[in-house]
Structure formats: structure tokens, C-alpha cells
Amino acid sequence: MPDRKCTTSIALGALLALALTVRVADAQGPVKIGFLSPLSGAIAQAGKDMYSGCELFWEEAGWQLAGRKLEVILEDNEGVPATTLTKARKLVESDRVNMLAGVILSNVAYALVPYVEAQGIPTIYPINSADDLTQRKRPKWLIRTGFSASGNMHPFGEYAAKTLGYKKIAIVSLDYAFGWETAGGFHKTFEDNGGQIIQRIWVPLNVQDYAPYLAQIRRDADAVFVLALGRWTRALRQAVGGQRSQDAAHRRRHLLRRARAAAARRRVDRRGQRPPLLGVARHAGQPEVPRRLREEEQPHAVLLLGELLHRRSRGGRGGQGRRRPRGGSGRVHDRARAPSRSPTRRGGR
Amino acid sequence: MGGKLQNTVIYTYPSVSQFWKYNAEEFLKQPVYSRDFPPCKHC
């Protein structure tokens, strides 16, 4: 971190010198910095952290720069481009700041550039990583001390293909500039080194629940590349945790079914009778389950179940289980769902 | 470290930049990474 801090300090110094040169009229007053940070919204914690890091440096410097008093006006841009432009106008045109700083999200960073260039206001982005700020569209009045989004992912793509040995990867990424550039850098070098990106899922910024997106991930992917940050990381973890607990519960139910079936087989051997359906009490007249299916029940049936559930949901409900011929795939479906606590499912399928 | 997970360097690629190992001029001729670039040839 000392290197990063030093780099930021040098950049701040350089920009300050530029700002003081440009705004000669303010030469005797305090140095004024307008700081735009997302203090609310999805990326609020990172916004507070970014400001706190700068604030630590200013405190250590005694709130002085180049022997002049330092004033910082902090504005919450909410991580929204339109709000950022409004606050930037206020800082530059009303508060008469010498320079702007802050901004995290790349869509916000790109959106502010035309105003920065038009005003000729020196600006520093300490964290933002929008590629084109240091590539195809380098602004005259802006310095970025952070990394470039794709630059970090180029080595990771090669590493995933060559060292980790992955062949097929699915991408789940936020649907905005940072997500595209991060995923794009990985995509490029992963495929340049023999891998295949087999799926890209773009998650909207207003997502509340990742579960529907995680459910779309292809089963033949070796791994999943995920880009999330701020509130989105929490939402992703909740969805992954929920999926894991569902999977664990599913495995427990599966093991319980097998144990019950095994116990039932032992009873059958003793009594010469057929076992009840998965050890669940059955109603009179309910069709019996052929032994062949019970014996075919294997661990990988869990995967088969997933496919069957999808197929069934598309085909509709309503007593289909009773109409399916014996020995068909629907029977496996019914067996798998039999332990449900729903009394209708216990008796009806 | 002390029974707790922490970040650590696992591999270092020397002498690379934001343009990776590509020629910078050639790299800048391609579009900025987006929803559609690179194209998803195997999706």
C-alpha cells in the first residue's frame, strides 16, 4: 500500500500544480477539491472506503497542500451518472473547486469525462478502472491512478487456461462497462490459449436476486467466471448460499430415500411383499412402483431430476403423475418428490 | 497466516502492461471490450 499511497500522492501533487496554474485567480485562497463519491446506493461501502483513504492522507498532511489550506467538499453521487453530472456542475460552477476527485463505477466515469474536458477542470479517479480512459479515449484533464479493468483479467484468462487447465467456462457478469471490460479481458486471453467461453450471462445493475441467473448456467461448464461488487456481491453470495443449502438438502433427502428404500427391501425380503413408495405411507389404490425403477435409482438421478423438473414445468401440472405410464421417466420424478412435506404430493403422485 | 485465509501472490507475469502481451498499436485497433466484443463464438 505504501507504493499506491505514494503514487496517489504524486498524482495529487501533479494535478494540484496543474490546478493552481490554471486557476491563478484562486492562488491566495485555500485549495478546494470537489470529491464525488457514492455514499449511498449499491456501491456505497466502496465509496466510503475511497474517501476514507484520501481523508487519511489529508489528515496526515495536516489538511494542507503546498503550504496552503485544503478544503474538501464531499458530494454523494449515488453511483448514478446523472446525479454525478449534477453534483459536478454544482462543485465546479457554484463552489468553484480547483479540481475534482473520486468516482468508482465505470459508467459514471465515462459519463463525466465530456464535462471535465469541456470545463478544463483537473480531475483524478483514484480507483476507477474504465479501459478507454488510458487507451482509445484518453482525456486531457483526467488522471487515473487505478488499474485498467481488462488489464487485470488478461493474465487471469491465460492462467485459467494454461495453469488451471479449464476448457469451458461460463461468464456471469454485471451488465455495464466494468463488467464488459473485465469479462472481455478474461474472454480474450482464455480463448487465445485454447479455452472456450460457452456462455455469457449479463446481470442488470438493478438485480435483487441472482438465483434466476445462476440457474441458467450451463451444466457442461468446467467453471464459472463471476464479476460482482458492492451490494451485488452480497446478493450473489446469498444466491449461491441458497443454492448450496438447497443442494445439501436435496442430497440429504436423496440419501434418506435410499436408506428408506434399503430398509424397505430388507422388509420385503423378510415378508415377500413389495415395498411402499419411498417409505412414505401410500393410499389404497395407488399404483405400485415397479422394482426395476427402484433398483435403478442411482446418485446421478439427481441431475436427471433437474431435467425432469424443467420438462414438467413446461408441460404443466395437474395430476400428470397418475396419467403417466408405469416405468416412464415421470415415475422417477414422482419418486424423487415423494418425501415432500406437502400432503397432496404424498398422496397424489 | 495464523490459521486464517489471506491473499497471496501465486504467480507473476513480468514485463506486461494493460495491453498484455499484445502489440499496443494492434490492440488499440480493436474495439473496447463490450457486450458484443469479443464475440461469443462458442455460446
Coordinates of C-alpha atoms in Angstrom, one line a residue:
Chain A
M1 CA 0.0 0.0 0.0
P2 CA 2.8 2.5 0.5
D3 CA 3.5 2.4 -3.2
R4 CA -0.1 3.0 -4.0
K5 CA -0.3 5.8 -1.5
C6 CA 2.9 7.3 -2.9
T7 CA 1.6 7.1 -6.4
T8 CA -1.7 8.7 -5.4
S9 CA 0.2 11.5 -3.6
I10 CA 2.4 12.2 -6.6
A11 CA -0.6 12.3 -8.9
L12 CA -2.4 14.5 -6.5
G13 CA 0.6 16.8 -6.4
A14 CA 0.9 16.9 -10.1
L15 CA -2.8 17.7 -10.5
L16 CA -2.7 20.2 -7.8
A17 CA 0.2 22.0 -9.5
L18 CA -1.8 21.9 -12.7
A19 CA -4.9 23.2 -11.0
L20 CA -3.1 26.0 -9.3
T21 CA -1.5 27.1 -12.6
V22 CA -4.8 27.1 -14.4
R23 CA -6.8 28.8 -11.7
V24 CA -4.5 31.7 -10.9
A25 CA -7.3 33.8 -9.6
D26 CA -7.6 31.5 -6.7
A27 CA -3.9 31.5 -5.9
Q28 CA -4.1 33.1 -2.5
G29 CA -7.1 31.2 -1.2
P30 CA -7.4 27.6 0.1
V31 CA -7.1 24.7 -2.3
K32 CA -10.5 23.3 -2.9
I33 CA -11.2 19.7 -4.0
G34 CA -14.7 18.6 -5.0
F35 CA -15.0 14.9 -4.1
L36 CA -17.6 12.8 -5.8
S37 CA -18.2 9.5 -4.1
P38 CA -21.1 7.0 -4.0
L39 CA -22.1 7.3 -0.3
S40 CA -25.4 5.7 -0.9
G41 CA -26.7 3.0 -3.3
A42 CA -25.2 -0.3 -4.4
I43 CA -21.6 0.7 -4.1
A44 CA -21.8 2.8 -1.0
Q45 CA -19.2 1.0 1.1
A46 CA -16.6 1.2 -1.5
G47 CA -17.4 4.9 -1.9
K48 CA -16.9 5.5 1.8
D49 CA -13.6 3.5 1.8
M50 CA -12.3 5.5 -1.2
Y51 CA -13.0 8.8 0.6
S52 CA -11.6 7.5 3.9
G53 CA -8.3 6.6 2.2
C54 CA -7.9 10.1 0.8
E55 CA -9.0 11.6 4.1
L56 CA -6.3 9.7 5.9
F57 CA -3.7 11.2 3.7
W58 CA -5.1 14.7 4.1
E59 CA -5.1 14.3 7.9
E60 CA -1.5 13.2 7.9
A61 CA -0.7 16.2 5.8
G62 CA -2.5 18.5 8.3
W63 CA -5.2 19.4 5.8
Q64 CA -2.6 21.4 3.9
L65 CA -1.2 21.1 0.4
A66 CA 1.8 23.0 -0.9
G67 CA 1.6 25.2 2.2
R68 CA -2.0 26.2 1.6
K69 CA -5.1 25.2 3.5
L70 CA -7.1 22.4 2.0
E71 CA -10.8 22.3 1.7
V72 CA -12.7 19.2 0.5
I73 CA -16.3 19.3 -0.4
L74 CA -17.7 15.8 -0.4
E75 CA -20.8 15.1 -2.5
D76 CA -22.8 11.8 -2.7
N77 CA -23.1 10.9 -6.4
E78 CA -25.2 7.8 -5.6
G79 CA -23.2 5.8 -8.2
V80 CA -25.5 7.3 -10.8
P81 CA -24.2 9.2 -13.9
A82 CA -27.0 11.8 -14.0
T83 CA -26.5 12.6 -10.3
T84 CA -22.8 12.8 -10.8
L85 CA -23.1 15.4 -13.5
T86 CA -25.4 17.5 -11.4
K87 CA -23.1 17.4 -8.4
A88 CA -20.1 18.1 -10.6
R89 CA -21.7 21.2 -12.0
K90 CA -22.5 22.3 -8.5
L91 CA -18.9 21.8 -7.4
V92 CA -17.3 23.4 -10.3
E93 CA -19.7 26.3 -11.1
S94 CA -21.0 27.1 -7.7
D95 CA -18.4 26.0 -5.2
R96 CA -15.6 26.9 -7.5
V97 CA -13.4 24.0 -6.7
N98 CA -9.9 23.8 -8.1
M99 CA -10.2 20.1 -9.0
L100 CA -12.5 17.1 -8.9
A101 CA -11.7 13.7 -7.5
G102 CA -13.5 10.4 -6.8
V103 CA -15.9 8.3 -8.9
I104 CA -15.9 4.5 -8.8
L105 CA -18.2 3.0 -11.4
S106 CA -17.1 2.9 -15.0
N107 CA -20.4 4.1 -16.5
V108 CA -20.2 7.1 -14.2
A109 CA -16.5 7.7 -15.0
Y110 CA -17.2 7.7 -18.8
A111 CA -20.2 9.9 -18.4
L112 CA -18.3 12.6 -16.5
V113 CA -15.4 12.9 -19.0
P114 CA -17.2 15.2 -21.5
Y115 CA -18.0 17.7 -18.7
V116 CA -14.4 17.5 -17.3
E117 CA -13.0 18.2 -20.8
A118 CA -15.4 21.0 -21.6
Q119 CA -14.7 22.7 -18.3
G120 CA -10.9 22.0 -18.3
I121 CA -11.2 21.0 -14.7
P122 CA -8.3 18.8 -13.4
T123 CA -9.7 15.5 -12.2
I124 CA -8.4 12.4 -10.6
Y125 CA -10.0 9.0 -10.4
P126 CA -8.2 7.1 -7.6
I127 CA -10.0 3.8 -8.1
N128 CA -12.0 3.7 -11.3
S129 CA -10.7 1.3 -14.0
A130 CA -12.5 2.1 -17.2
D131 CA -10.3 0.8 -20.0
D132 CA -10.6 3.6 -22.5
L133 CA -9.5 6.3 -20.1
T134 CA -6.0 5.1 -20.7
Q135 CA -6.5 3.5 -24.1
R136 CA -8.6 4.8 -27.0
K137 CA -10.1 8.0 -25.5
R138 CA -7.5 9.5 -23.2
P139 CA -8.9 12.7 -21.6
K140 CA -6.6 15.7 -21.4
W141 CA -7.8 16.8 -17.9
L142 CA -8.1 13.4 -16.2
I143 CA -5.6 11.2 -14.4
R144 CA -6.5 7.7 -13.3
T145 CA -4.3 6.1 -10.7
G146 CA -6.2 2.8 -10.6
F147 CA -5.8 -0.2 -12.9
S148 CA -7.5 -0.9 -16.2
A149 CA -10.3 -3.4 -15.9
S150 CA -9.3 -5.8 -18.7
G151 CA -5.6 -5.4 -17.8
N152 CA -6.1 -7.4 -14.6
M153 CA -8.0 -10.1 -16.4
H154 CA -5.7 -10.7 -19.3
P155 CA -3.2 -12.7 -17.1
F156 CA -6.1 -14.5 -15.4
G157 CA -7.5 -15.8 -18.7
E158 CA -4.2 -17.3 -19.6
Y159 CA -3.7 -18.7 -16.1
A160 CA -7.2 -20.3 -16.1
A161 CA -6.5 -22.0 -19.5
K162 CA -2.8 -23.0 -19.1
T163 CA -2.3 -23.5 -15.4
L164 CA -5.7 -24.4 -14.1
G165 CA -6.5 -26.4 -17.2
Y166 CA -10.1 -25.3 -17.7
K167 CA -11.6 -25.9 -21.1
K168 CA -15.1 -24.5 -21.0
I169 CA -16.1 -21.5 -18.8
A170 CA -19.4 -19.6 -18.4
I171 CA -19.4 -15.9 -17.6
V172 CA -21.8 -14.2 -15.2
S173 CA -21.1 -10.5 -15.1
L174 CA -22.8 -7.2 -14.3
D175 CA -24.2 -5.5 -17.4
Y176 CA -22.2 -2.3 -17.6
A177 CA -18.8 -1.1 -18.7
F178 CA -16.7 -2.5 -15.9
G179 CA -18.5 -5.9 -16.3
W180 CA -18.0 -6.0 -20.0
E181 CA -14.3 -4.9 -19.8
T182 CA -13.4 -7.3 -17.0
A183 CA -15.2 -10.2 -18.7
G184 CA -13.8 -9.2 -22.1
G185 CA -10.2 -9.3 -21.0
F186 CA -10.6 -12.7 -19.5
H187 CA -12.6 -13.9 -22.5
K188 CA -9.9 -12.8 -24.9
T189 CA -6.9 -14.4 -23.3
F190 CA -8.7 -17.5 -22.2
E191 CA -9.7 -18.3 -25.8
D192 CA -6.3 -17.2 -27.2
N193 CA -4.9 -20.0 -25.0
G194 CA -7.3 -22.7 -26.1
G195 CA -10.2 -22.3 -23.8
Q196 CA -13.8 -21.7 -24.8
I197 CA -16.3 -19.3 -23.3
I198 CA -19.5 -21.2 -23.7
Q199 CA -22.0 -18.8 -22.2
R200 CA -22.3 -15.2 -21.2
I201 CA -25.0 -14.0 -18.7
W202 CA -25.3 -10.3 -18.3
V203 CA -26.9 -9.4 -15.0
P204 CA -28.6 -6.0 -14.8
L205 CA -27.5 -3.4 -12.3
N206 CA -30.9 -3.4 -10.6
V207 CA -30.8 -7.1 -9.9
Q208 CA -32.2 -8.1 -6.5
D209 CA -31.9 -11.8 -6.7
Y210 CA -29.1 -13.7 -8.6
A211 CA -30.8 -17.1 -8.3
P212 CA -32.6 -16.9 -11.8
Y213 CA -29.2 -16.1 -13.4
L214 CA -27.3 -18.8 -11.6
A215 CA -30.0 -21.3 -12.6
Q216 CA -29.2 -20.6 -16.3
I217 CA -25.5 -21.6 -16.0
R218 CA -24.8 -24.5 -18.4
R219 CA -24.0 -27.8 -16.8
D220 CA -21.2 -28.5 -19.1
A221 CA -19.1 -25.6 -17.9
D222 CA -15.9 -26.5 -16.1
A223 CA -16.0 -23.3 -14.1
V224 CA -17.9 -20.0 -13.9
F225 CA -16.3 -16.6 -14.1
V226 CA -18.2 -14.2 -12.0
L227 CA -18.0 -10.4 -11.8
A228 CA -19.8 -8.7 -8.9
L229 CA -19.0 -5.9 -6.5
G230 CA -20.6 -3.9 -3.7
R231 CA -24.2 -4.8 -2.9
W232 CA -24.1 -7.2 -5.9
T233 CA -21.5 -9.3 -4.2
R234 CA -23.8 -9.8 -1.2
A235 CA -26.7 -10.7 -3.4
L236 CA -24.6 -13.2 -5.2
R237 CA -23.4 -14.8 -2.0
Q238 CA -26.9 -15.1 -0.8
A239 CA -28.0 -16.8 -4.0
V240 CA -25.0 -19.1 -4.0
G241 CA -25.6 -19.9 -0.3
G242 CA -29.2 -20.6 -1.0
Q243 CA -28.3 -22.8 -3.9
R244 CA -25.8 -24.7 -1.8
S245 CA -28.3 -25.2 1.0
Q246 CA -30.8 -26.4 -1.5
D247 CA -28.3 -28.8 -3.0
A248 CA -27.4 -30.0 0.5
A249 CA -31.0 -30.5 1.5
H250 CA -31.6 -32.3 -1.8
R251 CA -28.6 -34.6 -1.1
R252 CA -29.9 -35.3 2.4
R253 CA -33.3 -36.2 1.1
H254 CA -31.8 -38.4 -1.6
L255 CA -29.7 -40.3 1.0
L256 CA -32.8 -40.6 3.2
R257 CA -34.8 -42.0 0.3
R258 CA -32.1 -44.6 -0.4
A259 CA -31.8 -45.6 3.2
R260 CA -35.6 -46.0 3.5
A261 CA -35.7 -48.0 0.2
A262 CA -32.9 -50.2 1.5
A263 CA -34.8 -50.8 4.8
A264 CA -38.0 -51.5 2.8
R265 CA -36.1 -54.0 0.7
R266 CA -35.0 -55.8 3.8
R267 CA -38.6 -55.9 5.0
V268 CA -39.7 -57.3 1.6
D269 CA -37.1 -60.0 1.8
R270 CA -38.5 -61.0 5.1
R271 CA -42.2 -60.7 4.2
G272 CA -42.1 -61.4 0.5
Q273 CA -44.1 -58.1 -0.2
R274 CA -43.4 -55.2 -2.4
P275 CA -42.1 -52.0 -0.6
P276 CA -44.2 -48.9 -0.2
L277 CA -43.2 -45.9 -2.4
L278 CA -40.0 -44.5 -0.8
G279 CA -41.1 -45.5 2.6
V280 CA -44.0 -43.0 2.6
A281 CA -47.4 -44.1 3.6
R282 CA -49.5 -44.8 0.5
H283 CA -53.2 -44.6 -0.2
A284 CA -55.3 -47.5 -1.2
G285 CA -55.4 -48.0 -4.9
Q286 CA -52.2 -46.1 -5.6
P287 CA -50.2 -47.7 -8.3
E288 CA -47.2 -49.6 -7.1
V289 CA -43.7 -48.7 -8.2
P290 CA -42.0 -51.3 -10.3
R291 CA -39.0 -52.8 -8.6
R292 CA -36.9 -52.1 -11.7
L293 CA -37.1 -48.4 -11.2
R294 CA -36.3 -48.6 -7.6
E295 CA -33.3 -50.6 -8.3
E296 CA -32.1 -48.2 -11.0
E297 CA -32.1 -45.3 -8.5
Q298 CA -28.5 -44.0 -8.6
P299 CA -26.8 -40.9 -7.3
H300 CA -26.8 -39.2 -10.8
A301 CA -30.5 -39.4 -10.8
V302 CA -30.3 -36.0 -9.0
L303 CA -29.2 -34.5 -12.2
L304 CA -31.8 -36.3 -14.2
L305 CA -34.4 -35.0 -11.7
G306 CA -33.4 -31.4 -12.5
E307 CA -34.1 -32.0 -16.2
L308 CA -37.3 -33.7 -15.5
L309 CA -38.5 -30.9 -13.3
H310 CA -37.8 -28.4 -16.0
R311 CA -39.6 -30.6 -18.6
R312 CA -42.5 -31.0 -16.3
S313 CA -42.9 -27.3 -15.5
R314 CA -43.0 -26.6 -19.2
G315 CA -45.6 -29.3 -19.7
G316 CA -47.9 -28.1 -17.0
R317 CA -49.2 -29.8 -13.9
G318 CA -52.4 -31.3 -12.8
G319 CA -52.3 -35.0 -12.0
Q320 CA -49.9 -35.9 -14.7
G321 CA -48.2 -38.3 -12.4
R322 CA -51.2 -40.5 -12.3
R323 CA -51.6 -40.5 -16.1
R324 CA -48.0 -41.3 -16.9
P325 CA -47.5 -44.9 -17.9
R326 CA -45.7 -47.1 -15.4
G327 CA -41.9 -47.2 -15.8
G328 CA -41.7 -43.9 -17.6
S329 CA -39.5 -41.0 -16.6
G330 CA -42.3 -39.4 -14.7
R331 CA -42.1 -42.2 -12.2
V332 CA -38.6 -41.2 -11.3
H333 CA -39.9 -37.7 -10.9
D334 CA -42.6 -38.8 -8.6
R335 CA -40.3 -40.9 -6.5
A336 CA -37.9 -38.1 -6.1
R337 CA -40.6 -35.7 -4.9
A338 CA -42.4 -38.1 -2.7
P339 CA -40.7 -37.1 0.6
S340 CA -42.2 -33.6 0.2
R341 CA -44.0 -32.4 3.3
S342 CA -46.9 -31.4 1.2
P343 CA -49.7 -33.9 1.9
T344 CA -51.1 -33.5 -1.6
R345 CA -47.8 -34.6 -3.1
R346 CA -47.6 -37.5 -0.7
G347 CA -50.9 -38.9 -1.7
G348 CA -51.4 -37.7 -5.2
R349 CA -48.3 -38.7 -7.0
Chain B
M1 CA -1.5 -17.0 8.0
G2 CA -2.1 -18.0 11.6
G3 CA -4.9 -20.3 10.5
K4 CA -6.7 -17.5 8.5
L5 CA -7.0 -17.2 4.8
Q6 CA -5.3 -14.2 3.2
N7 CA -4.5 -13.1 -0.3
T8 CA -1.1 -14.1 -1.6
V9 CA 0.9 -13.9 -4.9
I10 CA 0.6 -17.2 -6.7
Y11 CA 2.3 -16.3 -10.0
T12 CA 4.0 -13.3 -11.5
Y13 CA 3.9 -12.3 -15.2
P14 CA 6.9 -10.0 -15.7
S15 CA 7.0 -7.1 -18.2
V16 CA 3.4 -7.0 -19.2
S17 CA 1.1 -3.9 -19.4
Q18 CA -2.6 -3.1 -19.8
F19 CA -2.2 -4.3 -23.4
W20 CA -0.9 -7.7 -22.0
K21 CA 1.5 -9.4 -24.4
Y22 CA -0.2 -7.9 -27.5
N23 CA 1.3 -5.2 -29.6
A24 CA -0.2 -1.9 -28.2
E25 CA -1.0 -0.4 -31.6
E26 CA -2.7 -3.6 -32.8
F27 CA -4.6 -3.9 -29.5
L28 CA -5.9 -0.3 -29.8
K29 CA -7.3 -1.1 -33.3
Q30 CA -9.8 -3.5 -31.8
P31 CA -13.0 -2.2 -30.2
V32 CA -13.1 -1.7 -26.4
Y33 CA -14.4 -4.8 -24.7
S34 CA -18.2 -4.7 -24.6
R35 CA -21.3 -6.8 -24.5
D36 CA -20.5 -8.0 -28.1
F37 CA -16.7 -8.0 -28.2
P38 CA -15.1 -10.4 -28.1
P39 CA -17.9 -12.2 -29.9
C40 CA -19.0 -15.4 -28.1
K41 CA -18.1 -18.0 -30.8
H42 CA -19.0 -21.0 -28.6
C43 CA -22.2 -19.8 -26.9

